[in-house]
Every structure is written in structure tokens, then in C-alpha cells.
mmCIF file with all atom_site columns, C-alpha atoms in Angstrom:
data_model
loop_
_atom_site.group_PDB
_atom_site.id
_atom_site.type_symbol
_atom_site.label_atom_id
_atom_site.label_alt_id
_atom_site.label_comp_id
_atom_site.label_asym_id
_atom_site.label_entity_id
_atom_site.label_seq_id
_atom_site.pdbx_PDB_ins_code
_atom_site.Cartn_x
_atom_site.Cartn_y
_atom_site.Cartn_z
_atom_site.occupancy
_atom_site.B_iso_or_equiv
_atom_site.pdbx_formal_charge
_atom_site.auth_seq_id
_atom_site.auth_comp_id
_atom_site.auth_asym_id
_atom_site.auth_atom_id
_atom_site.pdbx_PDB_model_num
ATOM 1   C CA . MET R 1 1   ? 17.105 -29.224 5.369   1.00 76.00 ? 7   MET R CA 1
ATOM 2   C CA . GLU R 1 2   ? 16.335 -29.286 1.656   1.00 95.00 ? 8   GLU R CA 1
ATOM 3   C CA . LEU R 1 3   ? 15.076 -26.208 -0.166  1.00 96.00 ? 9   LEU R CA 1
ATOM 4   C CA . GLN R 1 4   ? 11.520 -27.508 -0.635  1.00 96.00 ? 10  GLN R CA 1
ATOM 5   C CA . GLN R 1 5   ? 11.178 -27.996 3.132   1.00 97.00 ? 11  GLN R CA 1
ATOM 6   C CA . ILE R 1 6   ? 12.735 -24.594 3.919   1.00 98.00 ? 12  ILE R CA 1
ATOM 7   C CA . ILE R 1 7   ? 10.219 -22.914 1.581   1.00 98.00 ? 13  ILE R CA 1
ATOM 8   C CA . LYS R 1 8   ? 7.297  -24.907 3.011   1.00 97.00 ? 14  LYS R CA 1
ATOM 9   C CA . THR R 1 9   ? 8.218  -24.018 6.611   1.00 97.00 ? 15  THR R CA 1
ATOM 10  C CA . ALA R 1 10  ? 8.557  -20.315 5.718   1.00 98.00 ? 16  ALA R CA 1
ATOM 11  C CA . THR R 1 11  ? 5.263  -20.308 3.794   1.00 98.00 ? 17  THR R CA 1
ATOM 12  C CA . ASP R 1 12  ? 3.450  -22.032 6.662   1.00 97.00 ? 18  ASP R CA 1
ATOM 13  C CA . ASN R 1 13  ? 4.612  -19.234 8.976   1.00 96.00 ? 19  ASN R CA 1
ATOM 14  C CA . SER R 1 14  ? 4.022  -16.402 6.487   1.00 98.00 ? 20  SER R CA 1
ATOM 15  C CA . ILE R 1 15  ? 1.530  -13.539 6.712   1.00 98.00 ? 21  ILE R CA 1
ATOM 16  C CA . SER R 1 16  ? -0.583 -11.708 4.128   1.00 98.00 ? 22  SER R CA 1
ATOM 17  C CA . TYR R 1 17  ? 0.305  -8.284  2.747   1.00 98.00 ? 23  TYR R CA 1
ATOM 18  C CA . GLN R 1 18  ? -2.421 -6.688  4.898   1.00 98.00 ? 24  GLN R CA 1
ATOM 19  C CA . GLU R 1 19  ? -1.105 -8.448  8.021   1.00 98.00 ? 25  GLU R CA 1
ATOM 20  C CA . TYR R 1 20  ? 2.376  -7.174  7.183   1.00 98.00 ? 26  TYR R CA 1
ATOM 21  C CA . ARG R 1 21  ? 1.059  -3.622  6.775   1.00 98.00 ? 27  ARG R CA 1
ATOM 22  C CA . ASP R 1 22  ? -0.694 -3.931  10.153  1.00 98.00 ? 28  ASP R CA 1
ATOM 23  C CA . LEU R 1 23  ? 2.542  -5.214  11.709  1.00 98.00 ? 29  LEU R CA 1
ATOM 24  C CA . VAL R 1 24  ? 4.532  -2.232  10.390  1.00 98.00 ? 30  VAL R CA 1
ATOM 25  C CA . ALA R 1 25  ? 1.811  0.141   11.638  1.00 98.00 ? 31  ALA R CA 1
ATOM 26  C CA . THR R 1 26  ? 1.967  -1.426  15.114  1.00 98.00 ? 32  THR R CA 1
ATOM 27  C CA . HIS R 1 27  ? 5.757  -1.087  15.221  1.00 98.00 ? 33  HIS R CA 1
ATOM 28  C CA . THR R 1 28  ? 5.359  2.556   14.172  1.00 98.00 ? 34  THR R CA 1
ATOM 29  C CA . GLU R 1 29  ? 2.965  3.206   17.062  1.00 98.00 ? 35  GLU R CA 1
ATOM 30  C CA . ASN R 1 30  ? 5.361  1.500   19.497  1.00 98.00 ? 36  ASN R CA 1
ATOM 31  C CA . ASN R 1 31  ? 8.445  3.229   18.063  1.00 98.00 ? 37  ASN R CA 1
ATOM 32  C CA . THR R 1 32  ? 10.069 -0.173  17.375  1.00 98.00 ? 38  THR R CA 1
ATOM 33  C CA . ASN R 1 33  ? 10.964 -2.239  14.298  1.00 98.00 ? 39  ASN R CA 1
ATOM 34  C CA . THR R 1 34  ? 11.009 -5.819  13.068  1.00 98.00 ? 40  THR R CA 1
ATOM 35  C CA . GLY R 1 35  ? 14.257 -7.776  12.939  1.00 97.00 ? 41  GLY R CA 1
ATOM 36  C CA . ALA R 1 36  ? 16.942 -9.024  15.277  1.00 96.00 ? 42  ALA R CA 1
ATOM 37  C CA . GLU R 1 37  ? 18.230 -5.544  16.095  1.00 97.00 ? 43  GLU R CA 1
ATOM 38  C CA . VAL R 1 38  ? 15.929 -2.815  17.433  1.00 97.00 ? 44  VAL R CA 1
ATOM 39  C CA . THR R 1 39  ? 17.400 0.697   17.270  1.00 97.00 ? 45  THR R CA 1
ATOM 40  C CA . GLU R 1 40  ? 16.139 4.251   17.144  1.00 97.00 ? 46  GLU R CA 1
ATOM 41  C CA . ALA R 1 41  ? 17.353 4.595   13.543  1.00 96.00 ? 47  ALA R CA 1
ATOM 42  C CA . LEU R 1 42  ? 15.585 1.410   12.398  1.00 97.00 ? 48  LEU R CA 1
ATOM 43  C CA . ALA R 1 43  ? 12.419 2.451   14.257  1.00 98.00 ? 49  ALA R CA 1
ATOM 44  C CA . ASN R 1 44  ? 12.554 5.805   12.420  1.00 97.00 ? 50  ASN R CA 1
ATOM 45  C CA . TYR R 1 45  ? 12.949 4.045   9.052   1.00 96.00 ? 51  TYR R CA 1
ATOM 46  C CA . THR R 1 46  ? 9.974  1.869   9.972   1.00 98.00 ? 52  THR R CA 1
ATOM 47  C CA . MET R 1 47  ? 7.862  4.952   10.664  1.00 98.00 ? 53  MET R CA 1
ATOM 48  C CA . LEU R 1 48  ? 8.903  6.538   7.327   1.00 96.00 ? 54  LEU R CA 1
ATOM 49  C CA . ASN R 1 49  ? 8.182  3.290   5.506   1.00 97.00 ? 55  ASN R CA 1
ATOM 50  C CA . ASN R 1 50  ? 4.753  3.019   7.089   1.00 98.00 ? 56  ASN R CA 1
ATOM 51  C CA . GLN R 1 51  ? 3.844  6.492   5.768   1.00 97.00 ? 57  GLN R CA 1
ATOM 52  C CA . ARG R 1 52  ? 5.379  5.699   2.386   1.00 96.00 ? 58  ARG R CA 1
ATOM 53  C CA . MET R 1 53  ? 3.495  2.415   1.959   1.00 98.00 ? 59  MET R CA 1
ATOM 54  C CA . LYS R 1 54  ? 0.248  4.010   3.087   1.00 97.00 ? 60  LYS R CA 1
ATOM 55  C CA . ARG R 1 55  ? 0.654  6.593   0.320   1.00 97.00 ? 61  ARG R CA 1
ATOM 56  C CA . LEU R 1 56  ? 1.797  4.111   -2.353  1.00 97.00 ? 62  LEU R CA 1
ATOM 57  C CA . ASP R 1 57  ? -0.996 1.647   -1.562  1.00 97.00 ? 63  ASP R CA 1
ATOM 58  C CA . LYS R 1 58  ? -3.422 4.451   -2.475  1.00 97.00 ? 64  LYS R CA 1
ATOM 59  C CA . THR R 1 59  ? -1.604 6.008   -5.442  1.00 96.00 ? 65  THR R CA 1
ATOM 60  C CA . MET R 1 60  ? 0.094  3.146   -7.334  1.00 96.00 ? 66  MET R CA 1
ATOM 61  C CA . LYS R 1 61  ? -1.872 1.919   -10.353 1.00 95.00 ? 67  LYS R CA 1
ATOM 62  C CA . ILE R 1 62  ? -1.269 -0.890  -12.824 1.00 96.00 ? 68  ILE R CA 1
ATOM 63  C CA . LEU R 1 63  ? -0.866 0.399   -16.396 1.00 95.00 ? 69  LEU R CA 1
ATOM 64  C CA . PRO R 1 64  ? -3.989 -0.410  -18.480 1.00 94.00 ? 70  PRO R CA 1
ATOM 65  C CA . GLU R 1 65  ? -1.867 -2.221  -21.097 1.00 92.00 ? 71  GLU R CA 1
ATOM 66  C CA . ASN R 1 66  ? -0.580 -4.578  -18.383 1.00 96.00 ? 72  ASN R CA 1
ATOM 67  C CA . GLN R 1 67  ? -3.987 -5.206  -16.854 1.00 95.00 ? 73  GLN R CA 1
ATOM 68  C CA . GLU R 1 68  ? -5.067 -7.467  -19.724 1.00 95.00 ? 74  GLU R CA 1
ATOM 69  C CA . PHE R 1 69  ? -2.092 -9.803  -19.398 1.00 96.00 ? 75  PHE R CA 1
ATOM 70  C CA . LEU R 1 70  ? -2.417 -9.967  -15.610 1.00 97.00 ? 76  LEU R CA 1
ATOM 71  C CA . SER R 1 71  ? -6.159 -10.664 -15.731 1.00 97.00 ? 77  SER R CA 1
ATOM 72  C CA . ALA R 1 72  ? -5.501 -13.630 -18.032 1.00 97.00 ? 78  ALA R CA 1
ATOM 73  C CA . PHE R 1 73  ? -2.543 -14.968 -16.010 1.00 97.00 ? 79  PHE R CA 1
ATOM 74  C CA . ASP R 1 74  ? -3.300 -18.563 -14.997 1.00 96.00 ? 80  ASP R CA 1
ATOM 75  C CA . LYS R 1 75  ? -0.065 -20.197 -13.781 1.00 97.00 ? 81  LYS R CA 1
ATOM 76  C CA . GLU R 1 76  ? -0.125 -22.014 -10.431 1.00 97.00 ? 82  GLU R CA 1
ATOM 77  C CA . VAL R 1 77  ? 2.426  -19.886 -8.592  1.00 98.00 ? 83  VAL R CA 1
ATOM 78  C CA . TYR R 1 78  ? 2.578  -17.591 -5.562  1.00 98.00 ? 84  TYR R CA 1
ATOM 79  C CA . PHE R 1 79  ? 4.774  -14.708 -4.352  1.00 98.00 ? 85  PHE R CA 1
ATOM 80  C CA . LEU R 1 80  ? 6.874  -15.287 -1.224  1.00 98.00 ? 86  LEU R CA 1
ATOM 81  C CA . ILE R 1 81  ? 8.504  -12.034 -0.099  1.00 98.00 ? 87  ILE R CA 1
ATOM 82  C CA . ILE R 1 82  ? 11.368 -11.697 2.384   1.00 98.00 ? 88  ILE R CA 1
ATOM 83  C CA . THR R 1 83  ? 11.494 -8.274  4.038   1.00 98.00 ? 89  THR R CA 1
ATOM 84  C CA . GLU R 1 84  ? 11.823 -6.225  7.257   1.00 98.00 ? 90  GLU R CA 1
ATOM 85  C CA . SER R 1 85  ? 9.935  -3.108  8.371   1.00 98.00 ? 91  SER R CA 1
ATOM 86  C CA . TRP R 1 86  ? 13.007 -0.832  8.201   1.00 97.00 ? 92  TRP R CA 1
ATOM 87  C CA . CYS R 1 87  ? 13.963 -1.564  4.562   1.00 96.00 ? 93  CYS R CA 1
ATOM 88  C CA . GLY R 1 88  ? 13.504 1.478   2.300   1.00 93.00 ? 94  GLY R CA 1
ATOM 89  C CA . ASP R 1 89  ? 13.681 -0.496  -0.963  1.00 95.00 ? 95  ASP R CA 1
ATOM 90  C CA . ALA R 1 90  ? 11.000 -2.867  0.328   1.00 97.00 ? 96  ALA R CA 1
ATOM 91  C CA . ALA R 1 91  ? 8.656  0.007   1.229   1.00 97.00 ? 97  ALA R CA 1
ATOM 92  C CA . GLN R 1 92  ? 9.003  1.412   -2.286  1.00 97.00 ? 98  GLN R CA 1
ATOM 93  C CA . THR R 1 93  ? 8.427  -1.913  -4.083  1.00 98.00 ? 99  THR R CA 1
ATOM 94  C CA . MET R 1 94  ? 6.036  -4.010  -1.957  1.00 98.00 ? 100 MET R CA 1
ATOM 95  C CA . PRO R 1 95  ? 2.905  -1.936  -2.683  1.00 98.00 ? 101 PRO R CA 1
ATOM 96  C CA . MET R 1 96  ? 3.444  -2.597  -6.411  1.00 98.00 ? 102 MET R CA 1
ATOM 97  C CA . MET R 1 97  ? 4.182  -6.300  -5.776  1.00 98.00 ? 103 MET R CA 1
ATOM 98  C CA . ASN R 1 98  ? 0.827  -6.411  -4.006  1.00 98.00 ? 104 ASN R CA 1
ATOM 99  C CA . LYS R 1 99  ? -0.995 -4.651  -6.896  1.00 98.00 ? 105 LYS R CA 1
ATOM 100 C CA . VAL R 1 100 ? 0.529  -7.019  -9.464  1.00 98.00 ? 106 VAL R CA 1
ATOM 101 C CA . ALA R 1 101 ? -0.308 -10.086 -7.345  1.00 98.00 ? 107 ALA R CA 1
ATOM 102 C CA . GLN R 1 102 ? -3.913 -8.917  -6.922  1.00 98.00 ? 108 GLN R CA 1
ATOM 103 C CA . ALA R 1 103 ? -4.318 -8.183  -10.640 1.00 97.00 ? 109 ALA R CA 1
ATOM 104 C CA . ALA R 1 104 ? -2.882 -11.595 -11.564 1.00 98.00 ? 110 ALA R CA 1
ATOM 105 C CA . GLY R 1 105 ? -4.922 -13.451 -8.945  1.00 97.00 ? 111 GLY R CA 1
ATOM 106 C CA . VAL R 1 106 ? -1.689 -14.673 -7.330  1.00 98.00 ? 112 VAL R CA 1
ATOM 107 C CA . ASP R 1 107 ? -1.386 -15.230 -3.590  1.00 98.00 ? 113 ASP R CA 1
ATOM 108 C CA . LEU R 1 108 ? 1.232  -13.051 -1.876  1.00 98.00 ? 114 LEU R CA 1
ATOM 109 C CA . ARG R 1 109 ? 2.858  -14.156 1.369   1.00 98.00 ? 115 ARG R CA 1
ATOM 110 C CA . VAL R 1 110 ? 5.353  -12.228 3.508   1.00 98.00 ? 116 VAL R CA 1
ATOM 111 C CA . VAL R 1 111 ? 8.093  -13.479 5.851   1.00 98.00 ? 117 VAL R CA 1
ATOM 112 C CA . LEU R 1 112 ? 10.599 -11.541 7.958   1.00 98.00 ? 118 LEU R CA 1
ATOM 113 C CA . ARG R 1 113 ? 14.226 -12.005 7.025   1.00 98.00 ? 119 ARG R CA 1
ATOM 114 C CA . ASP R 1 114 ? 15.750 -12.361 10.495  1.00 97.00 ? 120 ASP R CA 1
ATOM 115 C CA . ASP R 1 115 ? 13.181 -15.038 11.433  1.00 97.00 ? 121 ASP R CA 1
ATOM 116 C CA . ASN R 1 116 ? 13.905 -16.974 8.226   1.00 97.00 ? 122 ASN R CA 1
ATOM 117 C CA . LEU R 1 117 ? 17.659 -16.850 7.677   1.00 97.00 ? 123 LEU R CA 1
ATOM 118 C CA . ASP R 1 118 ? 17.814 -20.387 6.259   1.00 97.00 ? 124 ASP R CA 1
ATOM 119 C CA . LEU R 1 119 ? 15.408 -19.221 3.518   1.00 98.00 ? 125 LEU R CA 1
ATOM 120 C CA . MET R 1 120 ? 17.229 -15.908 3.050   1.00 98.00 ? 126 MET R CA 1
ATOM 121 C CA . ASP R 1 121 ? 20.576 -17.666 2.681   1.00 98.00 ? 127 ASP R CA 1
ATOM 122 C CA . GLU R 1 122 ? 19.236 -19.657 -0.283  1.00 97.00 ? 128 GLU R CA 1
ATOM 123 C CA . PHE R 1 123 ? 18.483 -16.387 -2.128  1.00 98.00 ? 129 PHE R CA 1
ATOM 124 C CA . LEU R 1 124 ? 21.424 -14.053 -1.553  1.00 97.00 ? 130 LEU R CA 1
ATOM 125 C CA . THR R 1 125 ? 22.211 -11.115 -3.849  1.00 94.00 ? 131 THR R CA 1
ATOM 126 C CA . ASN R 1 126 ? 25.950 -10.864 -4.582  1.00 90.00 ? 132 ASN R CA 1
ATOM 127 C CA . GLY R 1 127 ? 26.523 -12.831 -1.374  1.00 94.00 ? 133 GLY R CA 1
ATOM 128 C CA . GLY R 1 128 ? 24.443 -10.444 0.769   1.00 94.00 ? 134 GLY R CA 1
ATOM 129 C CA . ARG R 1 129 ? 21.097 -10.795 2.569   1.00 97.00 ? 135 ARG R CA 1
ATOM 130 C CA . SER R 1 130 ? 19.514 -7.997  0.527   1.00 96.00 ? 136 SER R CA 1
ATOM 131 C CA . ILE R 1 131 ? 15.780 -7.349  0.804   1.00 97.00 ? 137 ILE R CA 1
ATOM 132 C CA . ALA R 1 132 ? 13.089 -7.113  -0.384  1.00 97.00 ? 138 ALA R CA 1
ATOM 133 C CA . LYS R 1 133 ? 13.407 -10.461 -2.162  1.00 98.00 ? 139 LYS R CA 1
ATOM 134 C CA . LEU R 1 134 ? 10.461 -11.888 -4.075  1.00 98.00 ? 140 LEU R CA 1
ATOM 135 C CA . ILE R 1 135 ? 10.571 -15.630 -4.717  1.00 98.00 ? 141 ILE R CA 1
ATOM 136 C CA . LEU R 1 136 ? 8.099  -16.943 -7.270  1.00 98.00 ? 142 LEU R CA 1
ATOM 137 C CA . ILE R 1 137 ? 7.081  -20.421 -6.076  1.00 98.00 ? 143 ILE R CA 1
ATOM 138 C CA . ASN R 1 138 ? 5.465  -23.192 -8.105  1.00 97.00 ? 144 ASN R CA 1
ATOM 139 C CA . LYS R 1 139 ? 2.420  -24.312 -6.077  1.00 96.00 ? 145 LYS R CA 1
ATOM 140 C CA . GLU R 1 140 ? 2.659  -27.935 -7.227  1.00 96.00 ? 146 GLU R CA 1
ATOM 141 C CA . THR R 1 141 ? 6.373  -28.576 -6.676  1.00 96.00 ? 147 THR R CA 1
ATOM 142 C CA . GLY R 1 142 ? 6.879  -26.074 -3.846  1.00 97.00 ? 148 GLY R CA 1
ATOM 143 C CA . LEU R 1 143 ? 10.119 -25.015 -5.559  1.00 97.00 ? 149 LEU R CA 1
ATOM 144 C CA . PRO R 1 144 ? 11.271 -21.605 -6.805  1.00 98.00 ? 150 PRO R CA 1
ATOM 145 C CA . VAL R 1 145 ? 10.615 -20.703 -10.444 1.00 97.00 ? 151 VAL R CA 1
ATOM 146 C CA . THR R 1 146 ? 12.569 -17.444 -10.351 1.00 97.00 ? 152 THR R CA 1
ATOM 147 C CA . THR R 1 147 ? 13.361 -14.523 -8.020  1.00 98.00 ? 153 THR R CA 1
ATOM 148 C CA . TRP R 1 148 ? 13.225 -10.735 -8.132  1.00 98.00 ? 154 TRP R CA 1
ATOM 149 C CA . GLY R 1 149 ? 14.792 -8.030  -5.999  1.00 96.00 ? 155 GLY R CA 1
ATOM 150 C CA . PRO R 1 150 ? 16.025 -6.322  -3.965  1.00 96.00 ? 156 PRO R CA 1
ATOM 151 C CA . ARG R 1 151 ? 15.462 -3.400  -6.370  1.00 97.00 ? 157 ARG R CA 1
ATOM 152 C CA . PRO R 1 152 ? 13.995 -2.697  -9.812  1.00 97.00 ? 158 PRO R CA 1
ATOM 153 C CA . THR R 1 153 ? 16.395 -2.804  -12.788 1.00 95.00 ? 159 THR R CA 1
ATOM 154 C CA . THR R 1 154 ? 17.173 0.931   -13.046 1.00 95.00 ? 160 THR R CA 1
ATOM 155 C CA . ALA R 1 155 ? 17.672 1.336   -9.278  1.00 96.00 ? 161 ALA R CA 1
ATOM 156 C CA . THR R 1 156 ? 19.950 -1.749  -9.270  1.00 95.00 ? 162 THR R CA 1
ATOM 157 C CA . GLN R 1 157 ? 22.103 -0.069  -11.936 1.00 95.00 ? 163 GLN R CA 1
ATOM 158 C CA . LEU R 1 158 ? 22.192 3.248   -10.031 1.00 94.00 ? 164 LEU R CA 1
ATOM 159 C CA . VAL R 1 159 ? 23.395 1.422   -6.897  1.00 93.00 ? 165 VAL R CA 1
ATOM 160 C CA . ALA R 1 160 ? 25.979 -0.612  -8.837  1.00 91.00 ? 166 ALA R CA 1
ATOM 161 C CA . ASP R 1 161 ? 27.377 2.549   -10.484 1.00 93.00 ? 167 ASP R CA 1
ATOM 162 C CA . GLU R 1 162 ? 27.572 4.379   -7.151  1.00 93.00 ? 168 GLU R CA 1
ATOM 163 C CA . LYS R 1 163 ? 29.368 1.448   -5.482  1.00 90.00 ? 169 LYS R CA 1
ATOM 164 C CA . ALA R 1 164 ? 31.767 1.153   -8.434  1.00 92.00 ? 170 ALA R CA 1
ATOM 165 C CA . THR R 1 165 ? 32.782 4.821   -8.247  1.00 92.00 ? 171 THR R CA 1
ATOM 166 C CA . LYS R 1 166 ? 32.625 5.468   -4.482  1.00 92.00 ? 172 LYS R CA 1
ATOM 167 C CA . GLY R 1 167 ? 32.737 2.043   -2.850  1.00 89.00 ? 173 GLY R CA 1
ATOM 168 C CA . VAL R 1 168 ? 29.876 2.883   -0.458  1.00 88.00 ? 174 VAL R CA 1
ATOM 169 C CA . LEU R 1 169 ? 26.347 4.278   -0.562  1.00 88.00 ? 175 LEU R CA 1
ATOM 170 C CA . SER R 1 170 ? 26.376 7.708   1.075   1.00 90.00 ? 176 SER R CA 1
ATOM 171 C CA . PRO R 1 171 ? 23.333 9.169   2.873   1.00 87.00 ? 177 PRO R CA 1
ATOM 172 C CA . GLU R 1 172 ? 23.104 11.685  -0.016  1.00 91.00 ? 178 GLU R CA 1
ATOM 173 C CA . PHE R 1 173 ? 22.940 8.880   -2.551  1.00 93.00 ? 179 PHE R CA 1
ATOM 174 C CA . LYS R 1 174 ? 20.282 7.053   -0.526  1.00 88.00 ? 180 LYS R CA 1
ATOM 175 C CA . GLU R 1 175 ? 18.203 10.216  -0.622  1.00 88.00 ? 181 GLU R CA 1
ATOM 176 C CA . GLU R 1 176 ? 18.716 10.481  -4.399  1.00 92.00 ? 182 GLU R CA 1
ATOM 177 C CA . LEU R 1 177 ? 17.576 6.869   -4.720  1.00 94.00 ? 183 LEU R CA 1
ATOM 178 C CA . GLN R 1 178 ? 14.374 7.576   -2.754  1.00 90.00 ? 184 GLN R CA 1
ATOM 179 C CA . ASN R 1 179 ? 13.751 10.577  -5.060  1.00 93.00 ? 185 ASN R CA 1
ATOM 180 C CA . TRP R 1 180 ? 14.186 8.289   -8.060  1.00 96.00 ? 186 TRP R CA 1
ATOM 181 C CA . TYR R 1 181 ? 11.609 5.893   -6.582  1.00 96.00 ? 187 TYR R CA 1
ATOM 182 C CA . ASN R 1 182 ? 9.180  8.760   -5.961  1.00 92.00 ? 188 ASN R CA 1
ATOM 183 C CA . LYS R 1 183 ? 9.438  9.946   -9.576  1.00 95.00 ? 189 LYS R CA 1
ATOM 184 C CA . ASN R 1 184 ? 9.259  6.423   -11.009 1.00 95.00 ? 190 ASN R CA 1
ATOM 185 C CA . LYS R 1 185 ? 5.962  5.659   -9.187  1.00 94.00 ? 191 LYS R CA 1
ATOM 186 C CA . GLY R 1 186 ? 6.570  1.909   -9.259  1.00 95.00 ? 192 GLY R CA 1
ATOM 187 C CA . LYS R 1 187 ? 6.684  1.637   -13.068 1.00 96.00 ? 193 LYS R CA 1
ATOM 188 C CA . ASP R 1 188 ? 10.091 -0.075  -13.122 1.00 97.00 ? 194 ASP R CA 1
ATOM 189 C CA . THR R 1 189 ? 8.945  -2.574  -10.509 1.00 98.00 ? 195 THR R CA 1
ATOM 190 C CA . GLU R 1 190 ? 5.735  -3.178  -12.455 1.00 98.00 ? 196 GLU R CA 1
ATOM 191 C CA . ASN R 1 191 ? 7.630  -3.806  -15.705 1.00 97.00 ? 197 ASN R CA 1
ATOM 192 C CA . ASP R 1 192 ? 10.136 -6.115  -14.016 1.00 98.00 ? 198 ASP R CA 1
ATOM 193 C CA . LEU R 1 193 ? 7.351  -8.173  -12.451 1.00 98.00 ? 199 LEU R CA 1
ATOM 194 C CA . LEU R 1 194 ? 5.423  -8.311  -15.734 1.00 97.00 ? 200 LEU R CA 1
ATOM 195 C CA . ASN R 1 195 ? 8.528  -9.598  -17.529 1.00 97.00 ? 201 ASN R CA 1
ATOM 196 C CA . MET R 1 196 ? 9.064  -12.155 -14.771 1.00 97.00 ? 202 MET R CA 1
ATOM 197 C CA . LEU R 1 197 ? 5.474  -13.461 -15.085 1.00 97.00 ? 203 LEU R CA 1
ATOM 198 C CA . LYS R 1 198 ? 5.622  -13.471 -18.891 1.00 97.00 ? 204 LYS R CA 1
ATOM 199 C CA . ALA R 1 199 ? 8.724  -15.687 -18.701 1.00 96.00 ? 205 ALA R CA 1
ATOM 200 C CA . VAL R 1 200 ? 7.016  -18.297 -16.489 1.00 93.00 ? 206 VAL R CA 1
#
């Protein structure tokens, strides 16, 4: 199947940000998770992510200096995001993706990775199925303009440095990364997305 068709099929089966939030909340209530594999650990991550997104949806704000550019944004594109409920990076970045999309008047659609592996495999990061992955799609051609993810620039560098020195990401490092996200308050994600939209 060609890329245009893969994207169209995924978009046709996609859900809104609010529907995704409702889905994560339902999994939290049922002590389950999205994805091919359901485990206690992934269900716990889902519960944490639900709380995290609930908080970030309320607290994250677009910087006033970015608001002007976003309000005037007029390109015919939409956000297609690949994610799963258990992904910590996704929980930290999706609320800001949603704020930026709303401010720019851009439609945001969400698909689950394990239900859309043919799409995921077109947008690998260093050969891996890393999420969250944002694909900016041209509405007219139905083709990708650019992509972003799975993490903001600074977090990507932190992970790369850790892997280079230790080979793996320890639980301690993952906690440090979440602390970095908490302090950053989505600003890195916001700047990355602004730069992406400015380059369109």
C-alpha cells in the first residue's frame, strides 16, 4: 500500500484529542491499557499518564509571543499523532500538541500505534517504533510535510547522552527525565512545534 493510502486509512480511523483522553480515562478505571500487550506495569503507566495529562491540560499555556503567530497560521495541514496510553513521553507532550493545534486552528487526530503498524513503520526513529510521533499532513495531497517526536529537542539529547554513556535507560534516568519534563512545563515542545510550523 502506498503512503498516501496508509495515511488516509489511519486518518479515517483516527479519534480526536478529547476522545483519546476519554479512552485513557476508561482504561484507567478498568486498570488496563491500550496496545497489543496488556500488563500490570503498562496499566499503571496508563493511570499515571491519565493524572499527568489531566494536570497538564489545565496548567500548560502557550507563550503570549507565540500566540500571535499561531493565530495567523493559515496553512492547510493537520496533526496526526501516533501514541499509546502507557507512553510517558506522549503524556508529557500531547497536551501541548493539543494547545498548539487549537491556537493554530489545526485539526488534531490520534491513532494507536499497535493498531496502525503500517503507518508507524513509515515513521521510525533510529529504526524503532518510538512514540509519540506527530506527522504534519498536507490536507490537499494527503502526504506528510514533516514529523516531530518522540521527544522535544533537549529531552532527545538527554536520552542520547544517557544511551551513549550507559547503553540503556535506567529507571533512575527515566525518573530524572520526568522531572525534567515537569520543570520544563512543555516549553521545549512548544518551541519545537512553533519552529516546525514556521518552516511549513
